[in-house]
Amino acid sequence: MDALVRLLSNFIRTVAIRLPDDVLSALKELSSKESSYWGKAVYSLMFDNINLALEKGVPVCQDTGVLMFFIDVGTNFPYVNKLYDALKVATIKATEEVPLRPNVVEPFDEKNTGNNVGTRLPWIEWNIVPEADYVEITLYLAGGGTSLTGNAKVLPPASGFKGVIEFVLDVVSSYGLNACPPFLLGVGIGATVETAALLSKRALLRPIGSINPNPKAASLERILYEKVCGLEIGPQGLGGSTTVLGVNVEYSARHPATLAVGVSTGCWAHRRGVIKIKSDLTYELPLYKGVVL
Ligand code: SF4
């Protein structure tokens, strides 16, 4: 248990202080394309911020968010029974040691728990992988500003994808500024409001630059990308040609009478990391080349 907690708290630390490789590459590419004076200045500050965080071992943004774990666990992973407790203890340990900002507030008490653990937080989504002996954990640190953009709605199917695009653009043009652009836009399409919302969050977990394998969903990603870029929100909302890190669409089948759409954003400091832990507690960090915990 101690070894597992140590591994997980070190993983949380890495996610808080270091942007994953795909986010860094996307930021570098966007900064080379941005031509506005203020946009260039913002990117320069972002890279100073990223380097200072690494040098000093502190979080890349002061808002370290609420912790959300998306877990694919094998039925033969030997520590499956201990995982839930280990994640909670690791969250408390990382909050003290990194430190992470205590962000968990009990809504009916208006009380901050002080350790990033509270009712149903950290949020944990479980997926069972039959016969596998590993666990793959994706951690997303959901900051307040970037979560303020979140929205979901059930449209009548007659609205079609025109309605989906209008809804997404309405949300992004109204609230996208809170998500410290350039943001990653996640769109979920499904049967009900909560599944579409969850799919939009899962869309943020996909690598930046990845394309939905369904050509029609990929086409929606392209259309939304162009339209959101056309808003010219720019880095930190100061105007410019680079507004999004990417657009990822995830979907499920829907009910004949519903076309639900969810919107989530991930800010420029998109702290989403993956760790794959094997049964002997050796691990891989696919999004952090060369990093050892
Ligand atoms: S939106 Fe992201 S970068 Fe901006 S304050 Fe929130 S967590 Fe930090």
PDB file of C-alpha atoms and ligand atoms in Angstrom:
ATOM      1  CA  MET A   1       0.000   0.000   0.000  1.00  0.00           C
ATOM      2  CA  ASP A   2       2.827   2.433   0.907  1.00  0.00           C
ATOM      3  CA  ALA A   3       4.589   1.837  -2.397  1.00  0.00           C
ATOM      4  CA  LEU A   4       1.371   2.296  -4.360  1.00  0.00           C
ATOM      5  CA  VAL A   5       0.503   5.539  -2.515  1.00  0.00           C
ATOM      6  CA  ARG A   6       4.041   6.881  -3.060  1.00  0.00           C
ATOM      7  CA  LEU A   7       3.865   6.076  -6.766  1.00  0.00           C
ATOM      8  CA  LEU A   8       0.456   7.713  -7.140  1.00  0.00           C
ATOM      9  CA  SER A   9       1.359  10.850  -5.188  1.00  0.00           C
ATOM     10  CA  ASN A  10       4.528  11.253  -7.280  1.00  0.00           C
ATOM     11  CA  PHE A  11       2.394  10.873 -10.386  1.00  0.00           C
ATOM     12  CA  ILE A  12       0.005  13.580  -9.131  1.00  0.00           C
ATOM     13  CA  ARG A  13       3.023  15.837  -8.513  1.00  0.00           C
ATOM     14  CA  THR A  14       4.266  15.304 -12.068  1.00  0.00           C
ATOM     15  CA  VAL A  15       0.873  16.118 -13.569  1.00  0.00           C
ATOM     16  CA  ALA A  16       0.669  19.319 -11.489  1.00  0.00           C
ATOM     17  CA  ILE A  17       4.111  20.699 -12.320  1.00  0.00           C
ATOM     18  CA  ARG A  18       4.817  19.451 -15.857  1.00  0.00           C
ATOM     19  CA  LEU A  19       2.704  19.791 -18.980  1.00  0.00           C
ATOM     20  CA  PRO A  20       2.426  16.590 -21.009  1.00  0.00           C
ATOM     21  CA  ASP A  21       4.477  16.291 -24.226  1.00  0.00           C
ATOM     22  CA  ASP A  22       1.519  16.726 -26.599  1.00  0.00           C
ATOM     23  CA  VAL A  23       0.351  19.935 -24.879  1.00  0.00           C
ATOM     24  CA  LEU A  24       3.868  21.396 -24.944  1.00  0.00           C
ATOM     25  CA  SER A  25       4.290  20.607 -28.651  1.00  0.00           C
ATOM     26  CA  ALA A  26       0.904  22.141 -29.468  1.00  0.00           C
ATOM     27  CA  LEU A  27       1.726  25.317 -27.519  1.00  0.00           C
ATOM     28  CA  LYS A  28       5.072  25.622 -29.323  1.00  0.00           C
ATOM     29  CA  GLU A  29       3.413  25.212 -32.691  1.00  0.00           C
ATOM     30  CA  LEU A  30       0.677  27.757 -31.914  1.00  0.00           C
ATOM     31  CA  SER A  31       3.170  30.291 -30.567  1.00  0.00           C
ATOM     32  CA  SER A  32       5.143  30.078 -33.829  1.00  0.00           C
ATOM     33  CA  LYS A  33       1.940  30.830 -35.773  1.00  0.00           C
ATOM     34  CA  GLU A  34       0.633  33.686 -33.633  1.00  0.00           C
ATOM     35  CA  SER A  35       1.333  37.099 -35.136  1.00  0.00           C
ATOM     36  CA  SER A  36      -0.440  39.523 -32.769  1.00  0.00           C
ATOM     37  CA  TYR A  37       1.791  41.538 -30.440  1.00  0.00           C
ATOM     38  CA  TRP A  38      -0.119  40.626 -27.274  1.00  0.00           C
ATOM     39  CA  GLY A  39      -0.559  37.029 -28.363  1.00  0.00           C
ATOM     40  CA  LYS A  40       3.196  36.619 -28.755  1.00  0.00           C
ATOM     41  CA  ALA A  41       3.752  38.290 -25.372  1.00  0.00           C
ATOM     42  CA  VAL A  42       1.307  35.879 -23.718  1.00  0.00           C
ATOM     43  CA  TYR A  43       3.049  32.809 -25.191  1.00  0.00           C
ATOM     44  CA  SER A  44       6.389  34.123 -24.018  1.00  0.00           C
ATOM     45  CA  LEU A  45       5.002  34.430 -20.461  1.00  0.00           C
ATOM     46  CA  MET A  46       3.479  30.957 -20.687  1.00  0.00           C
ATOM     47  CA  PHE A  47       6.831  29.400 -21.571  1.00  0.00           C
ATOM     48  CA  ASP A  48       8.566  31.347 -18.767  1.00  0.00           C
ATOM     49  CA  ASN A  49       5.849  30.013 -16.442  1.00  0.00           C
ATOM     50  CA  ILE A  50       6.304  26.422 -17.675  1.00  0.00           C
ATOM     51  CA  ASN A  51      10.096  26.566 -17.243  1.00  0.00           C
ATOM     52  CA  LEU A  52       9.920  28.174 -13.797  1.00  0.00           C
ATOM     53  CA  ALA A  53       7.448  25.558 -12.587  1.00  0.00           C
ATOM     54  CA  LEU A  54       9.828  22.787 -13.652  1.00  0.00           C
ATOM     55  CA  GLU A  55      12.895  24.503 -12.231  1.00  0.00           C
ATOM     56  CA  LYS A  56      11.291  25.159  -8.849  1.00  0.00           C
ATOM     57  CA  GLY A  57       9.137  22.018  -8.733  1.00  0.00           C
ATOM     58  CA  VAL A  58       5.904  23.946  -8.224  1.00  0.00           C
ATOM     59  CA  PRO A  59       2.516  23.696  -9.971  1.00  0.00           C
ATOM     60  CA  VAL A  60       2.372  25.207 -13.436  1.00  0.00           C
ATOM     61  CA  CYS A  61      -0.803  27.088 -12.379  1.00  0.00           C
ATOM     62  CA  GLN A  62      -1.867  28.092  -8.867  1.00  0.00           C
ATOM     63  CA  ASP A  63      -5.293  26.544  -9.502  1.00  0.00           C
ATOM     64  CA  THR A  64      -4.497  22.849  -9.318  1.00  0.00           C
ATOM     65  CA  GLY A  65      -8.172  22.079  -9.785  1.00  0.00           C
ATOM     66  CA  VAL A  66     -10.205  19.197  -8.493  1.00  0.00           C
ATOM     67  CA  LEU A  67      -8.722  15.786  -9.202  1.00  0.00           C
ATOM     68  CA  MET A  68     -10.525  13.531 -11.666  1.00  0.00           C
ATOM     69  CA  PHE A  69      -9.251   9.996 -12.219  1.00  0.00           C
ATOM     70  CA  PHE A  70     -10.321   7.932 -15.244  1.00  0.00           C
ATOM     71  CA  ILE A  71      -9.287   4.371 -14.589  1.00  0.00           C
ATOM     72  CA  ASP A  72      -9.018   1.256 -16.765  1.00  0.00           C
ATOM     73  CA  VAL A  73      -8.331  -1.511 -14.283  1.00  0.00           C
ATOM     74  CA  GLY A  74      -7.596  -5.117 -15.126  1.00  0.00           C
ATOM     75  CA  THR A  75      -9.521  -7.785 -13.246  1.00  0.00           C
ATOM     76  CA  ASN A  76      -6.160  -9.438 -12.475  1.00  0.00           C
ATOM     77  CA  PHE A  77      -4.417  -6.311 -11.201  1.00  0.00           C
ATOM     78  CA  PRO A  78      -3.288  -7.489  -7.747  1.00  0.00           C
ATOM     79  CA  TYR A  79      -3.999  -4.190  -5.960  1.00  0.00           C
ATOM     80  CA  VAL A  80      -7.475  -3.597  -7.339  1.00  0.00           C
ATOM     81  CA  ASN A  81      -9.028  -3.756  -3.862  1.00  0.00           C
ATOM     82  CA  LYS A  82      -6.639  -1.136  -2.526  1.00  0.00           C
ATOM     83  CA  LEU A  83      -6.817   1.289  -5.426  1.00  0.00           C
ATOM     84  CA  TYR A  84      -9.691   3.461  -4.185  1.00  0.00           C
ATOM     85  CA  ASP A  85      -8.108   4.049  -0.773  1.00  0.00           C
ATOM     86  CA  ALA A  86      -4.660   4.523  -2.330  1.00  0.00           C
ATOM     87  CA  LEU A  87      -5.989   7.265  -4.631  1.00  0.00           C
ATOM     88  CA  LYS A  88      -7.563   9.140  -1.719  1.00  0.00           C
ATOM     89  CA  VAL A  89      -4.472   8.889   0.496  1.00  0.00           C
ATOM     90  CA  ALA A  90      -2.220   9.879  -2.433  1.00  0.00           C
ATOM     91  CA  THR A  91      -4.428  12.922  -3.072  1.00  0.00           C
ATOM     92  CA  ILE A  92      -4.079  14.055   0.559  1.00  0.00           C
ATOM     93  CA  LYS A  93      -0.326  13.386   0.514  1.00  0.00           C
ATOM     94  CA  ALA A  94       0.196  15.303  -2.745  1.00  0.00           C
ATOM     95  CA  THR A  95      -1.930  18.189  -1.449  1.00  0.00           C
ATOM     96  CA  GLU A  96       0.434  18.537   1.513  1.00  0.00           C
ATOM     97  CA  GLU A  97       3.702  17.856  -0.224  1.00  0.00           C
ATOM     98  CA  VAL A  98       3.554  19.446  -3.705  1.00  0.00           C
ATOM     99  CA  PRO A  99       1.582  21.409  -2.436  1.00  0.00           C
ATOM    100  CA  LEU A 100      -1.713  21.478  -4.333  1.00  0.00           C
ATOM    101  CA  ARG A 101      -4.207  24.244  -3.626  1.00  0.00           C
ATOM    102  CA  PRO A 102      -7.056  22.876  -1.489  1.00  0.00           C
ATOM    103  CA  ASN A 103     -10.006  23.287  -3.850  1.00  0.00           C
ATOM    104  CA  VAL A 104     -12.691  20.989  -2.497  1.00  0.00           C
ATOM    105  CA  VAL A 105     -15.686  22.774  -0.995  1.00  0.00           C
ATOM    106  CA  GLU A 106     -18.690  20.984   0.504  1.00  0.00           C
ATOM    107  CA  PRO A 107     -21.618  22.823  -1.123  1.00  0.00           C
ATOM    108  CA  PHE A 108     -24.101  22.587   1.761  1.00  0.00           C
ATOM    109  CA  ASP A 109     -21.566  23.574   4.419  1.00  0.00           C
ATOM    110  CA  GLU A 110     -19.630  26.158   2.388  1.00  0.00           C
ATOM    111  CA  LYS A 111     -16.568  24.572   3.937  1.00  0.00           C
ATOM    112  CA  ASN A 112     -13.255  23.803   2.257  1.00  0.00           C
ATOM    113  CA  THR A 113     -12.116  20.355   3.403  1.00  0.00           C
ATOM    114  CA  GLY A 114      -8.484  21.511   3.159  1.00  0.00           C
ATOM    115  CA  ASN A 115      -7.117  18.301   1.638  1.00  0.00           C
ATOM    116  CA  ASN A 116      -8.766  17.960  -1.799  1.00  0.00           C
ATOM    117  CA  VAL A 117     -10.916  15.076  -0.599  1.00  0.00           C
ATOM    118  CA  GLY A 118     -14.650  15.502  -0.076  1.00  0.00           C
ATOM    119  CA  THR A 119     -17.979  13.981  -0.944  1.00  0.00           C
ATOM    120  CA  ARG A 120     -17.383  12.030  -4.185  1.00  0.00           C
ATOM    121  CA  LEU A 121     -14.101  13.864  -4.756  1.00  0.00           C
ATOM    122  CA  PRO A 122     -11.602  13.070  -6.076  1.00  0.00           C
ATOM    123  CA  TRP A 123     -13.927  12.040  -8.895  1.00  0.00           C
ATOM    124  CA  ILE A 124     -13.237   8.499 -10.083  1.00  0.00           C
ATOM    125  CA  GLU A 125     -14.563   6.845 -13.240  1.00  0.00           C
ATOM    126  CA  TRP A 126     -13.965   3.092 -13.411  1.00  0.00           C
ATOM    127  CA  ASN A 127     -13.649   0.878 -16.478  1.00  0.00           C
ATOM    128  CA  ILE A 128     -13.074  -2.863 -16.054  1.00  0.00           C
ATOM    129  CA  VAL A 129     -10.592  -4.587 -18.396  1.00  0.00           C
ATOM    130  CA  PRO A 130     -11.228  -8.357 -18.328  1.00  0.00           C
ATOM    131  CA  GLU A 131      -8.188 -10.611 -17.704  1.00  0.00           C
ATOM    132  CA  ALA A 132      -5.650  -7.749 -17.711  1.00  0.00           C
ATOM    133  CA  ASP A 133      -3.116  -7.427 -14.868  1.00  0.00           C
ATOM    134  CA  TYR A 134      -2.417  -3.695 -15.091  1.00  0.00           C
ATOM    135  CA  VAL A 135      -4.149  -0.444 -14.284  1.00  0.00           C
ATOM    136  CA  GLU A 136      -4.061   2.598 -16.544  1.00  0.00           C
ATOM    137  CA  ILE A 137      -4.897   5.840 -14.771  1.00  0.00           C
ATOM    138  CA  THR A 138      -5.582   9.143 -16.478  1.00  0.00           C
ATOM    139  CA  LEU A 139      -5.522  12.087 -14.109  1.00  0.00           C
ATOM    140  CA  TYR A 140      -7.089  15.390 -15.084  1.00  0.00           C
ATOM    141  CA  LEU A 141      -6.698  18.445 -12.879  1.00  0.00           C
ATOM    142  CA  ALA A 142      -9.928  20.339 -13.575  1.00  0.00           C
ATOM    143  CA  GLY A 143      -9.300  24.015 -12.841  1.00  0.00           C
ATOM    144  CA  GLY A 144     -12.106  26.414 -11.953  1.00  0.00           C
ATOM    145  CA  GLY A 145     -11.802  28.797 -14.903  1.00  0.00           C
ATOM    146  CA  THR A 146     -11.627  26.076 -17.459  1.00  0.00           C
ATOM    147  CA  SER A 147     -14.565  24.229 -15.865  1.00  0.00           C
ATOM    148  CA  LEU A 148     -16.721  27.386 -15.934  1.00  0.00           C
ATOM    149  CA  THR A 149     -17.102  26.909 -19.685  1.00  0.00           C
ATOM    150  CA  GLY A 150     -18.740  23.504 -19.198  1.00  0.00           C
ATOM    151  CA  ASN A 151     -22.265  23.155 -20.546  1.00  0.00           C
ATOM    152  CA  ALA A 152     -24.631  20.543 -21.926  1.00  0.00           C
ATOM    153  CA  LYS A 153     -28.056  20.520 -23.508  1.00  0.00           C
ATOM    154  CA  VAL A 154     -30.482  18.077 -25.084  1.00  0.00           C
ATOM    155  CA  LEU A 155     -31.533  19.247 -28.544  1.00  0.00           C
ATOM    156  CA  PRO A 156     -34.384  17.856 -30.598  1.00  0.00           C
ATOM    157  CA  PRO A 157     -32.809  15.739 -33.362  1.00  0.00           C
ATOM    158  CA  ALA A 158     -34.341  18.042 -35.975  1.00  0.00           C
ATOM    159  CA  SER A 159     -31.755  20.637 -34.859  1.00  0.00           C
ATOM    160  CA  GLY A 160     -29.164  18.428 -36.536  1.00  0.00           C
ATOM    161  CA  PHE A 161     -25.468  19.163 -36.521  1.00  0.00           C
ATOM    162  CA  LYS A 162     -26.269  22.777 -37.377  1.00  0.00           C
ATOM    163  CA  GLY A 163     -27.857  23.007 -33.897  1.00  0.00           C
ATOM    164  CA  VAL A 164     -24.855  21.283 -32.327  1.00  0.00           C
ATOM    165  CA  ILE A 165     -22.445  23.756 -33.922  1.00  0.00           C
ATOM    166  CA  GLU A 166     -24.572  26.746 -32.894  1.00  0.00           C
ATOM    167  CA  PHE A 167     -24.731  25.518 -29.288  1.00  0.00           C
ATOM    168  CA  VAL A 168     -20.986  24.902 -29.088  1.00  0.00           C
ATOM    169  CA  LEU A 169     -20.157  28.304 -30.582  1.00  0.00           C
ATOM    170  CA  ASP A 170     -22.615  30.031 -28.248  1.00  0.00           C
ATOM    171  CA  VAL A 171     -20.972  28.389 -25.208  1.00  0.00           C
ATOM    172  CA  VAL A 172     -17.433  29.057 -26.384  1.00  0.00           C
ATOM    173  CA  SER A 173     -18.017  32.680 -27.384  1.00  0.00           C
ATOM    174  CA  SER A 174     -19.795  33.374 -24.055  1.00  0.00           C
ATOM    175  CA  TYR A 175     -17.518  31.563 -21.619  1.00  0.00           C
ATOM    176  CA  GLY A 176     -14.389  30.398 -23.488  1.00  0.00           C
ATOM    177  CA  LEU A 177     -12.456  33.375 -22.149  1.00  0.00           C
ATOM    178  CA  ASN A 178     -12.561  31.841 -18.651  1.00  0.00           C
ATOM    179  CA  ALA A 179     -10.644  28.834 -19.939  1.00  0.00           C
ATOM    180  CA  CYS A 180      -7.389  30.769 -20.433  1.00  0.00           C
ATOM    181  CA  PRO A 181      -7.064  30.252 -24.204  1.00  0.00           C
ATOM    182  CA  PRO A 182      -5.677  28.633 -26.234  1.00  0.00           C
ATOM    183  CA  PHE A 183      -7.982  25.945 -24.909  1.00  0.00           C
ATOM    184  CA  LEU A 184      -8.663  22.377 -25.912  1.00  0.00           C
ATOM    185  CA  LEU A 185     -12.323  22.003 -26.883  1.00  0.00           C
ATOM    186  CA  GLY A 186     -14.064  18.743 -26.009  1.00  0.00           C
ATOM    187  CA  VAL A 187     -17.484  18.034 -27.486  1.00  0.00           C
ATOM    188  CA  GLY A 188     -19.648  15.072 -26.506  1.00  0.00           C
ATOM    189  CA  ILE A 189     -22.658  13.867 -28.437  1.00  0.00           C
ATOM    190  CA  GLY A 190     -24.997  11.304 -26.915  1.00  0.00           C
ATOM    191  CA  ALA A 191     -28.428  10.310 -25.717  1.00  0.00           C
ATOM    192  CA  THR A 192     -28.781  12.235 -22.450  1.00  0.00           C
ATOM    193  CA  VAL A 193     -27.432  15.390 -20.911  1.00  0.00           C
ATOM    194  CA  GLU A 194     -25.053  13.687 -18.459  1.00  0.00           C
ATOM    195  CA  THR A 195     -23.611  11.209 -20.971  1.00  0.00           C
ATOM    196  CA  ALA A 196     -22.927  14.010 -23.459  1.00  0.00           C
ATOM    197  CA  ALA A 197     -21.266  16.044 -20.682  1.00  0.00           C
ATOM    198  CA  LEU A 198     -19.094  13.108 -19.617  1.00  0.00           C
ATOM    199  CA  LEU A 199     -18.140  12.346 -23.214  1.00  0.00           C
ATOM    200  CA  SER A 200     -17.092  15.961 -23.684  1.00  0.00           C
ATOM    201  CA  LYS A 201     -14.784  15.567 -20.679  1.00  0.00           C
ATOM    202  CA  ARG A 202     -13.444  12.277 -22.021  1.00  0.00           C
ATOM    203  CA  ALA A 203     -12.765  14.069 -25.315  1.00  0.00           C
ATOM    204  CA  LEU A 204     -10.266  16.234 -23.400  1.00  0.00           C
ATOM    205  CA  LEU A 205      -8.315  13.111 -22.456  1.00  0.00           C
ATOM    206  CA  ARG A 206      -7.521  12.239 -26.069  1.00  0.00           C
ATOM    207  CA  PRO A 207      -4.076  13.263 -27.357  1.00  0.00           C
ATOM    208  CA  ILE A 208      -3.921  16.692 -28.959  1.00  0.00           C
ATOM    209  CA  GLY A 209      -3.717  16.259 -32.719  1.00  0.00           C
ATOM    210  CA  SER A 210      -5.627  12.973 -32.676  1.00  0.00           C
ATOM    211  CA  ILE A 211      -8.587  12.653 -35.043  1.00  0.00           C
ATOM    212  CA  ASN A 212     -11.854  10.820 -34.410  1.00  0.00           C
ATOM    213  CA  PRO A 213     -11.786   7.587 -36.474  1.00  0.00           C
ATOM    214  CA  ASN A 214     -15.350   8.198 -37.707  1.00  0.00           C
ATOM    215  CA  PRO A 215     -14.922  10.451 -40.796  1.00  0.00           C
ATOM    216  CA  LYS A 216     -18.152  12.341 -40.046  1.00  0.00           C
ATOM    217  CA  ALA A 217     -17.093  13.040 -36.456  1.00  0.00           C
ATOM    218  CA  ALA A 218     -13.654  14.055 -37.787  1.00  0.00           C
ATOM    219  CA  SER A 219     -15.375  16.437 -40.174  1.00  0.00           C
ATOM    220  CA  LEU A 220     -17.290  17.993 -37.251  1.00  0.00           C
ATOM    221  CA  GLU A 221     -13.960  18.433 -35.428  1.00  0.00           C
ATOM    222  CA  ARG A 222     -12.543  20.284 -38.452  1.00  0.00           C
ATOM    223  CA  ILE A 223     -15.600  22.504 -38.882  1.00  0.00           C
ATOM    224  CA  LEU A 224     -15.629  23.450 -35.203  1.00  0.00           C
ATOM    225  CA  TYR A 225     -11.880  24.082 -35.245  1.00  0.00           C
ATOM    226  CA  GLU A 226     -12.202  26.539 -38.111  1.00  0.00           C
ATOM    227  CA  LYS A 227     -15.243  28.292 -36.649  1.00  0.00           C
ATOM    228  CA  VAL A 228     -13.711  28.670 -33.175  1.00  0.00           C
ATOM    229  CA  CYS A 229     -10.445  29.956 -34.666  1.00  0.00           C
ATOM    230  CA  GLY A 230     -12.600  32.438 -36.597  1.00  0.00           C
ATOM    231  CA  LEU A 231     -13.774  33.949 -33.289  1.00  0.00           C
ATOM    232  CA  GLU A 232     -10.192  35.290 -32.898  1.00  0.00           C
ATOM    233  CA  ILE A 233     -10.370  35.106 -29.106  1.00  0.00           C
ATOM    234  CA  GLY A 234      -6.576  34.677 -29.088  1.00  0.00           C
ATOM    235  CA  PRO A 235      -4.180  33.754 -26.269  1.00  0.00           C
ATOM    236  CA  GLN A 236      -5.690  34.708 -22.899  1.00  0.00           C
ATOM    237  CA  GLY A 237      -8.528  36.393 -24.805  1.00  0.00           C
ATOM    238  CA  LEU A 238      -6.378  39.307 -25.979  1.00  0.00           C
ATOM    239  CA  GLY A 239      -7.135  38.682 -29.636  1.00  0.00           C
ATOM    240  CA  GLY A 240      -5.183  36.730 -32.217  1.00  0.00           C
ATOM    241  CA  SER A 241      -5.340  33.906 -34.681  1.00  0.00           C
ATOM    242  CA  THR A 242      -4.576  31.064 -32.222  1.00  0.00           C
ATOM    243  CA  THR A 243      -7.501  30.241 -29.929  1.00  0.00           C
ATOM    244  CA  VAL A 244      -7.622  26.449 -29.658  1.00  0.00           C
ATOM    245  CA  LEU A 245      -5.133  23.670 -28.978  1.00  0.00           C
ATOM    246  CA  GLY A 246      -7.517  21.352 -30.801  1.00  0.00           C
ATOM    247  CA  VAL A 247     -11.093  20.120 -31.040  1.00  0.00           C
ATOM    248  CA  ASN A 248     -11.930  16.561 -29.995  1.00  0.00           C
ATOM    249  CA  VAL A 249     -15.383  15.048 -30.505  1.00  0.00           C
ATOM    250  CA  GLU A 250     -16.515  11.872 -28.738  1.00  0.00           C
ATOM    251  CA  TYR A 251     -19.943  10.316 -29.164  1.00  0.00           C
ATOM    252  CA  SER A 252     -22.303   7.506 -28.278  1.00  0.00           C
ATOM    253  CA  ALA A 253     -25.462   6.338 -29.991  1.00  0.00           C
ATOM    254  CA  ARG A 254     -28.518   8.417 -29.055  1.00  0.00           C
ATOM    255  CA  HIS A 255     -32.252   8.032 -28.458  1.00  0.00           C
ATOM    256  CA  PRO A 256     -34.479   8.631 -31.537  1.00  0.00           C
ATOM    257  CA  ALA A 257     -35.963  11.676 -29.801  1.00  0.00           C
ATOM    258  CA  THR A 258     -32.770  13.270 -28.416  1.00  0.00           C
ATOM    259  CA  LEU A 259     -29.530  14.783 -29.644  1.00  0.00           C
ATOM    260  CA  ALA A 260     -27.598  15.654 -26.510  1.00  0.00           C
ATOM    261  CA  VAL A 261     -24.472  17.792 -26.748  1.00  0.00           C
ATOM    262  CA  GLY A 262     -21.877  18.529 -24.070  1.00  0.00           C
ATOM    263  CA  VAL A 263     -19.031  21.044 -24.063  1.00  0.00           C
ATOM    264  CA  SER A 264     -15.878  20.994 -21.931  1.00  0.00           C
ATOM    265  CA  THR A 265     -12.658  22.942 -22.257  1.00  0.00           C
ATOM    266  CA  GLY A 266      -9.107  22.339 -21.116  1.00  0.00           C
ATOM    267  CA  CYS A 267      -7.001  25.470 -20.670  1.00  0.00           C
ATOM    268  CA  TRP A 268      -3.480  26.145 -22.034  1.00  0.00           C
ATOM    269  CA  ALA A 269      -2.164  24.528 -18.811  1.00  0.00           C
ATOM    270  CA  HIS A 270      -3.923  21.292 -19.741  1.00  0.00           C
ATOM    271  CA  ARG A 271      -2.719  19.037 -16.946  1.00  0.00           C
ATOM    272  CA  ARG A 272      -3.796  15.591 -17.958  1.00  0.00           C
ATOM    273  CA  GLY A 273      -1.403  12.717 -17.420  1.00  0.00           C
ATOM    274  CA  VAL A 274      -1.459   8.959 -17.894  1.00  0.00           C
ATOM    275  CA  ILE A 275       0.299   6.254 -15.897  1.00  0.00           C
ATOM    276  CA  LYS A 276       0.179   2.541 -16.632  1.00  0.00           C
ATOM    277  CA  ILE A 277       1.068   0.447 -13.588  1.00  0.00           C
ATOM    278  CA  LYS A 278       1.868  -3.232 -13.960  1.00  0.00           C
ATOM    279  CA  SER A 279       1.339  -5.940 -11.368  1.00  0.00           C
ATOM    280  CA  ASP A 280       4.936  -5.594 -10.057  1.00  0.00           C
ATOM    281  CA  LEU A 281       4.380  -1.813  -9.653  1.00  0.00           C
ATOM    282  CA  THR A 282       6.695  -0.921 -12.532  1.00  0.00           C
ATOM    283  CA  TYR A 283       5.143   1.825 -14.607  1.00  0.00           C
ATOM    284  CA  GLU A 284       5.076   3.706 -17.909  1.00  0.00           C
ATOM    285  CA  LEU A 285       4.355   7.406 -18.456  1.00  0.00           C
ATOM    286  CA  PRO A 286       3.372   7.609 -22.129  1.00  0.00           C
ATOM    287  CA  LEU A 287       2.854  11.396 -22.126  1.00  0.00           C
ATOM    288  CA  TYR A 288       6.115  12.331 -20.368  1.00  0.00           C
ATOM    289  CA  LYS A 289       9.109  11.120 -22.360  1.00  0.00           C
ATOM    290  CA  GLY A 290      12.184  10.471 -20.183  1.00  0.00           C
ATOM    291  CA  VAL A 291      10.457  11.304 -16.873  1.00  0.00           C
ATOM    292  CA  VAL A 292      11.019   9.080 -13.849  1.00  0.00           C
ATOM    293  CA  LEU A 293       8.807   9.348 -10.764  1.00  0.00           C
TER     294      LEU A 293
HETATM  295  S1  SF4 B   1      -8.071  28.220 -16.587  1.00  0.00           S
HETATM  296 FE1  SF4 B   1      -6.249  26.915 -16.364  1.00  0.00          FE
HETATM  297  S2  SF4 B   1      -4.444  28.289 -16.559  1.00  0.00           S
HETATM  298 FE2  SF4 B   1      -6.312  29.550 -16.202  1.00  0.00          FE
HETATM  299  S3  SF4 B   1      -6.317  29.879 -13.975  1.00  0.00           S
HETATM  300 FE3  SF4 B   1      -7.638  28.091 -14.400  1.00  0.00          FE
HETATM  301  S4  SF4 B   1      -6.299  26.288 -14.206  1.00  0.00           S
HETATM  302 FE4  SF4 B   1      -4.980  28.105 -14.377  1.00  0.00          FE
END
